[in-house]
């Protein structure tokens, strides 16, 4: 997979991973200086997932990050100063100081949906965004992330099933970093691959080395292309490791030292750097140039963030609720003729195909076919017939009559 990428793509992935880590290192310093007012959640060792997956999206596509996906925001075009100011609750932040963590988005320009603290809830939301984009003719793909622990929430399963039944152009990245706070993945899920959970809903899935950024990107690009082509949602399980605690307050002493050492030796940035050097795609001078570029950028962005004022008290009561056009323009952006979604073009024949309905064995071990309406029971029981059939065109009254419960006497006679 790696050699399918261009030199510029490899260098872009390397740059964004380095920027991701350096930006988080800057925020750790701000946190220790009591300049960050909210929580700080590290993605140390997981940068390849955020960067590689977001890099596979087009500008028109939508994403919804979680707390460890700062890399995805940087790839999408969010300047580091916005991330700094957001965590510092500054007036010039995207939420004007109303939030002290990563809860911000950009619906108008960058197509970013704000994170939702209730894990899993972004899945049905982004499935809905994907469906809306298809309805409007925008040909977009929506993407979000979930952790191994979050994949055990009910809304994960509800949302994935919803996306599957609607064939939403949606890509879900499942970051298996081995720990749901302090609970190891083996104590929460009896599966080798969490991607197997997608099978229950007929969703295609991949399992990828989450510490190999080129492999992550190549896999995500294939998934995005498939979703855009109409193949429905796709899940990617990226196997990685959370090298720090849940947040700054968590020393993660529950993690075995041997496990930490194993994964630290597989640092995604160091791995990609060694590959670039071995393939003559990067040399010492090129590495130095990238480091200087990042350091200069972050110094400027940090200075701007620190000089931004705190929000005035009277701002607290403003912008709490959206007031329509006074808040922001709410209007559908159609990219297809409206006639396509209006009668008569939107009308369909009232014929229902029931694929495989009734196929299988009953408790006695015999075939258990089922029949509908005008289809005789003996005909349905014929095992030589296909398991799927179309329900004949019939009136609503006739269908209702066929499905209605039989009189008690009739039921007794059939026993």
mmCIF file of N, CA and C in Angstrom, residues 268-346:
data_model
loop_
_atom_site.group_PDB
_atom_site.id
_atom_site.type_symbol
_atom_site.label_atom_id
_atom_site.label_comp_id
_atom_site.label_asym_id
_atom_site.label_seq_id
_atom_site.Cartn_x
_atom_site.Cartn_y
_atom_site.Cartn_z
ATOM 1 N N UNK A 268 4.068 5.746 15.683
ATOM 2 C CA UNK A 268 3.707 5.935 14.273
ATOM 3 C C UNK A 268 4.542 6.982 13.545
ATOM 4 N N UNK A 269 4.973 8.024 14.260
ATOM 5 C CA UNK A 269 5.777 9.059 13.606
ATOM 6 C C UNK A 269 7.177 8.540 13.306
ATOM 7 N N UNK A 270 7.776 7.867 14.262
ATOM 8 C CA UNK A 270 9.116 7.313 14.052
ATOM 9 C C UNK A 270 9.107 6.254 12.952
ATOM 10 N N UNK A 271 8.063 5.435 12.926
ATOM 11 C CA UNK A 271 7.968 4.402 11.889
ATOM 12 C C UNK A 271 7.898 5.021 10.508
ATOM 13 N N UNK A 272 7.065 6.048 10.364
ATOM 14 C CA UNK A 272 6.921 6.660 9.043
ATOM 15 C C UNK A 272 8.188 7.425 8.662
ATOM 16 N N UNK A 273 8.823 8.036 9.628
ATOM 17 C CA UNK A 273 10.064 8.763 9.348
ATOM 18 C C UNK A 273 11.150 7.808 8.841
ATOM 19 N N UNK A 274 11.271 6.651 9.478
ATOM 20 C CA UNK A 274 12.258 5.659 9.032
ATOM 21 C C UNK A 274 11.950 5.201 7.610
ATOM 22 N N UNK A 275 10.676 5.016 7.315
ATOM 23 C CA UNK A 275 10.291 4.613 5.963
ATOM 24 C C UNK A 275 10.664 5.693 4.951
ATOM 25 N N UNK A 276 10.365 6.938 5.278
ATOM 26 C CA UNK A 276 10.674 8.044 4.359
ATOM 27 C C UNK A 276 12.172 8.154 4.115
ATOM 28 N N UNK A 277 12.943 7.970 5.174
ATOM 29 C CA UNK A 277 14.395 8.033 5.031
ATOM 30 C C UNK A 277 14.917 6.889 4.167
ATOM 31 N N UNK A 278 14.399 5.688 4.408
ATOM 32 C CA UNK A 278 14.871 4.518 3.663
ATOM 33 C C UNK A 278 14.517 4.593 2.194
ATOM 34 N N UNK A 279 13.402 5.252 1.868
ATOM 35 C CA UNK A 279 12.958 5.382 0.480
ATOM 36 C C UNK A 279 13.465 6.656 -0.180
ATOM 37 N N UNK A 280 14.340 7.382 0.515
ATOM 38 C CA UNK A 280 14.908 8.635 0.004
ATOM 39 C C UNK A 280 13.838 9.695 -0.275
ATOM 40 N N UNK A 281 12.745 9.653 0.505
ATOM 41 C CA UNK A 281 11.691 10.648 0.369
ATOM 42 C C UNK A 281 11.895 11.811 1.331
ATOM 43 N N UNK A 282 12.797 11.620 2.286
ATOM 44 C CA UNK A 282 13.097 12.644 3.279
ATOM 45 C C UNK A 282 14.545 12.473 3.724
ATOM 46 N N UNK A 283 15.226 13.613 3.927
ATOM 47 C CA UNK A 283 16.584 13.556 4.463
ATOM 48 C C UNK A 283 16.675 14.455 5.689
ATOM 49 N N UNK A 284 17.864 14.556 6.267
ATOM 50 C CA UNK A 284 18.045 15.321 7.500
ATOM 51 C C UNK A 284 17.672 16.783 7.313
ATOM 52 N N UNK A 285 18.023 17.347 6.163
ATOM 53 C CA UNK A 285 17.694 18.753 5.917
ATOM 54 C C UNK A 285 16.190 18.952 5.779
ATOM 55 N N UNK A 286 15.523 18.016 5.100
ATOM 56 C CA UNK A 286 14.074 18.111 4.953
ATOM 57 C C UNK A 286 13.367 17.986 6.295
ATOM 58 N N UNK A 287 13.863 17.092 7.135
ATOM 59 C CA UNK A 287 13.288 16.936 8.472
ATOM 60 C C UNK A 287 13.454 18.209 9.286
ATOM 61 N N UNK A 288 14.629 18.821 9.195
ATOM 62 C CA UNK A 288 14.892 20.065 9.926
ATOM 63 C C UNK A 288 13.974 21.180 9.446
ATOM 64 N N UNK A 289 13.749 21.246 8.134
ATOM 65 C CA UNK A 289 12.862 22.281 7.580
ATOM 66 C C UNK A 289 11.438 22.120 8.120
ATOM 67 N N UNK A 290 10.963 20.879 8.185
ATOM 68 C CA UNK A 290 9.610 20.622 8.697
ATOM 69 C C UNK A 290 9.515 21.003 10.170
ATOM 70 N N UNK A 291 10.533 20.648 10.948
ATOM 71 C CA UNK A 291 10.533 20.994 12.374
ATOM 72 C C UNK A 291 10.505 22.503 12.570
ATOM 73 N N UNK A 292 11.305 23.231 11.791
ATOM 74 C CA UNK A 292 11.347 24.693 11.914
ATOM 75 C C UNK A 292 10.026 25.322 11.489
ATOM 76 N N UNK A 293 9.423 24.769 10.465
ATOM 77 C CA UNK A 293 8.131 25.271 9.995
ATOM 78 C C UNK A 293 7.065 25.110 11.073
ATOM 79 N N UNK A 294 7.033 23.953 11.693
ATOM 80 C CA UNK A 294 6.046 23.675 12.741
ATOM 81 C C UNK A 294 6.298 24.543 13.968
ATOM 82 N N UNK A 295 7.560 24.648 14.389
ATOM 83 C CA UNK A 295 7.887 25.447 15.575
ATOM 84 C C UNK A 295 7.541 26.918 15.370
ATOM 85 N N UNK A 296 7.829 27.443 14.182
ATOM 86 C CA UNK A 296 7.503 28.840 13.881
ATOM 87 C C UNK A 296 5.999 29.061 13.890
ATOM 88 N N UNK A 297 5.267 28.137 13.269
ATOM 89 C CA UNK A 297 3.808 28.250 13.214
ATOM 90 C C UNK A 297 3.202 28.217 14.611
ATOM 91 N N UNK A 298 3.601 27.247 15.426
ATOM 92 C CA UNK A 298 2.984 27.083 16.744
ATOM 93 C C UNK A 298 3.360 28.212 17.697
ATOM 94 N N UNK A 299 4.553 28.748 17.568
ATOM 95 C CA UNK A 299 4.936 29.889 18.406
ATOM 96 C C UNK A 299 4.037 31.085 18.102
ATOM 97 N N UNK A 300 3.780 31.307 16.829
ATOM 98 C CA UNK A 300 2.897 32.403 16.415
ATOM 99 C C UNK A 300 1.461 32.159 16.866
ATOM 100 N N UNK A 301 0.994 30.933 16.703
ATOM 101 C CA UNK A 301 -0.375 30.601 17.077
ATOM 102 C C UNK A 301 -0.574 30.661 18.594
ATOM 103 N N UNK A 302 0.415 30.212 19.339
ATOM 104 C CA UNK A 302 0.318 30.265 20.803
ATOM 105 C C UNK A 302 0.305 31.717 21.283
ATOM 106 N N UNK A 303 1.141 32.542 20.685
ATOM 107 C CA UNK A 303 1.177 33.960 21.074
ATOM 108 C C UNK A 303 -0.176 34.618 20.838
ATOM 109 N N UNK A 304 -0.772 34.335 19.685
ATOM 110 C CA UNK A 304 -2.089 34.910 19.381
ATOM 111 C C UNK A 304 -3.110 34.443 20.412
ATOM 112 N N UNK A 305 -3.091 33.145 20.727
ATOM 113 C CA UNK A 305 -4.060 32.589 21.671
ATOM 114 C C UNK A 305 -3.897 33.196 23.057
ATOM 115 N N UNK A 306 -2.674 33.325 23.515
ATOM 116 C CA UNK A 306 -2.451 33.856 24.854
ATOM 117 C C UNK A 306 -2.824 35.333 24.954
ATOM 118 N N UNK A 307 -2.730 36.054 23.854
ATOM 119 C CA UNK A 307 -3.073 37.472 23.855
ATOM 120 C C UNK A 307 -4.560 37.722 23.628
ATOM 121 N N UNK A 308 -5.295 36.679 23.297
ATOM 122 C CA UNK A 308 -6.740 36.842 23.119
ATOM 123 C C UNK A 308 -7.377 37.085 24.488
ATOM 124 N N UNK A 309 -8.329 38.016 24.582
ATOM 125 C CA UNK A 309 -8.940 38.311 25.880
ATOM 126 C C UNK A 309 -9.906 37.223 26.317
ATOM 127 N N UNK A 310 -10.215 37.216 27.591
ATOM 128 C CA UNK A 310 -11.269 36.355 28.107
ATOM 129 C C UNK A 310 -12.614 36.970 27.729
ATOM 130 N N UNK A 311 -13.662 36.182 27.582
ATOM 131 C CA UNK A 311 -14.958 36.727 27.159
ATOM 132 C C UNK A 311 -15.579 37.621 28.222
ATOM 133 N N UNK A 312 -16.297 38.684 27.831
ATOM 134 C CA UNK A 312 -16.975 39.547 28.795
ATOM 135 C C UNK A 312 -18.145 38.820 29.441
ATOM 136 N N UNK A 313 -18.491 39.128 30.687
ATOM 137 C CA UNK A 313 -19.565 38.429 31.399
ATOM 138 C C UNK A 313 -20.900 38.462 30.668
ATOM 139 N N UNK A 314 -21.221 39.588 30.020
ATOM 140 C CA UNK A 314 -22.530 39.711 29.366
ATOM 141 C C UNK A 314 -22.686 38.766 28.176
ATOM 142 N N UNK A 315 -21.591 38.185 27.709
ATOM 143 C CA UNK A 315 -21.669 37.258 26.582
ATOM 144 C C UNK A 315 -22.309 35.936 26.985
ATOM 145 N N UNK A 316 -22.339 35.643 28.281
ATOM 146 C CA UNK A 316 -22.825 34.351 28.764
ATOM 147 C C UNK A 316 -24.267 34.081 28.358
ATOM 148 N N UNK A 317 -25.081 35.123 28.251
ATOM 149 C CA UNK A 317 -26.493 34.924 27.929
ATOM 150 C C UNK A 317 -26.770 34.963 26.429
ATOM 151 N N UNK A 318 -25.754 35.197 25.628
ATOM 152 C CA UNK A 318 -25.940 35.300 24.187
ATOM 153 C C UNK A 318 -25.494 34.023 23.484
ATOM 154 N N UNK A 319 -26.192 33.693 22.417
ATOM 155 C CA UNK A 319 -25.805 32.538 21.625
ATOM 156 C C UNK A 319 -26.047 31.200 22.278
ATOM 157 N N UNK A 320 -26.868 31.178 23.308
ATOM 158 C CA UNK A 320 -27.163 29.907 23.969
ATOM 159 C C UNK A 320 -28.055 29.045 23.096
ATOM 160 N N UNK A 321 -29.024 29.677 22.443
ATOM 161 C CA UNK A 321 -29.929 28.969 21.545
ATOM 162 C C UNK A 321 -29.855 29.588 20.154
ATOM 163 N N UNK A 322 -29.979 28.737 19.149
ATOM 164 C CA UNK A 322 -30.012 29.247 17.776
ATOM 165 C C UNK A 322 -31.344 29.945 17.546
ATOM 166 N N UNK A 323 -31.279 31.153 17.005
ATOM 167 C CA UNK A 323 -32.492 31.941 16.751
ATOM 168 C C UNK A 323 -32.808 32.048 15.266
ATOM 169 N N UNK A 324 -32.355 31.079 14.493
ATOM 170 C CA UNK A 324 -32.653 31.103 13.061
ATOM 171 C C UNK A 324 -31.691 31.982 12.302
ATOM 172 N N UNK A 325 -32.193 32.741 11.357
ATOM 173 C CA UNK A 325 -31.339 33.553 10.497
ATOM 174 C C UNK A 325 -30.521 34.576 11.274
ATOM 175 N N UNK A 326 -31.006 35.010 12.436
ATOM 176 C CA UNK A 326 -30.248 35.955 13.250
ATOM 177 C C UNK A 326 -28.983 35.303 13.807
ATOM 178 N N UNK A 327 -29.010 33.984 13.928
ATOM 179 C CA UNK A 327 -27.851 33.235 14.410
ATOM 180 C C UNK A 327 -26.978 32.814 13.227
ATOM 181 N N UNK A 328 -27.555 32.056 12.311
ATOM 182 C CA UNK A 328 -26.875 31.709 11.068
ATOM 183 C C UNK A 328 -27.920 31.280 10.047
ATOM 184 N N UNK A 329 -27.601 31.443 8.802
ATOM 185 C CA UNK A 329 -28.536 31.135 7.733
ATOM 186 C C UNK A 329 -28.758 29.638 7.653
ATOM 187 N N UNK A 330 -30.035 29.264 7.745
ATOM 188 C CA UNK A 330 -30.381 27.844 7.661
ATOM 189 C C UNK A 330 -31.126 27.613 6.350
ATOM 190 N N UNK A 331 -30.465 26.977 5.413
ATOM 191 C CA UNK A 331 -31.079 26.720 4.113
ATOM 192 C C UNK A 331 -30.411 25.515 3.468
ATOM 193 N N UNK A 332 -31.203 24.677 2.852
ATOM 194 C CA UNK A 332 -30.671 23.503 2.160
ATOM 195 C C UNK A 332 -29.881 23.930 0.932
ATOM 196 N N UNK A 333 -28.753 23.264 0.704
ATOM 197 C CA UNK A 333 -27.917 23.563 -0.453
ATOM 198 C C UNK A 333 -28.125 22.470 -1.494
ATOM 199 N N UNK A 334 -29.097 22.718 -2.355
ATOM 200 C CA UNK A 334 -29.455 21.720 -3.362
ATOM 201 C C UNK A 334 -28.422 21.680 -4.476
ATOM 202 N N UNK A 335 -28.033 20.465 -4.846
ATOM 203 C CA UNK A 335 -27.139 20.272 -5.981
ATOM 204 C C UNK A 335 -27.734 19.253 -6.945
ATOM 205 N N UNK A 336 -29.060 19.137 -6.893
ATOM 206 C CA UNK A 336 -29.780 18.277 -7.829
ATOM 207 C C UNK A 336 -31.117 18.949 -8.114
ATOM 208 N N UNK A 337 -31.745 18.669 -9.250
ATOM 209 C CA UNK A 337 -33.052 19.262 -9.548
ATOM 210 C C UNK A 337 -34.094 18.830 -8.532
ATOM 211 N N UNK A 338 -34.861 19.770 -8.028
ATOM 212 C CA UNK A 338 -35.897 19.448 -7.046
ATOM 213 C C UNK A 338 -36.939 18.487 -7.619
ATOM 214 N N UNK A 339 -37.110 18.512 -8.944
ATOM 215 C CA UNK A 339 -38.103 17.641 -9.566
ATOM 216 C C UNK A 339 -37.805 16.165 -9.312
ATOM 217 N N UNK A 340 -36.548 15.840 -9.070
ATOM 218 C CA UNK A 340 -36.173 14.443 -8.845
ATOM 219 C C UNK A 340 -36.730 13.894 -7.542
ATOM 220 N N UNK A 341 -37.005 14.772 -6.595
ATOM 221 C CA UNK A 341 -37.507 14.310 -5.294
ATOM 222 C C UNK A 341 -38.960 14.715 -5.077
ATOM 223 N N UNK A 342 -39.619 15.111 -6.136
ATOM 224 C CA UNK A 342 -41.029 15.491 -6.068
ATOM 225 C C UNK A 342 -41.835 14.580 -6.991
ATOM 226 N N UNK A 343 -43.125 14.315 -6.669
ATOM 227 C CA UNK A 343 -43.959 13.531 -7.580
ATOM 228 C C UNK A 343 -44.051 14.230 -8.933
ATOM 229 N N UNK A 344 -44.134 13.513 -10.021
ATOM 230 C CA UNK A 344 -44.268 12.049 -10.109
ATOM 231 C C UNK A 344 -42.939 11.289 -10.122
ATOM 232 N N UNK A 345 -41.812 11.989 -10.298
ATOM 233 C CA UNK A 345 -40.536 11.281 -10.401
ATOM 234 C C UNK A 345 -40.172 10.535 -9.128
ATOM 235 N N UNK A 346 -40.629 11.034 -7.998
ATOM 236 C CA UNK A 346 -40.276 10.395 -6.734
ATOM 237 C C UNK A 346 -41.206 9.242 -6.378
#
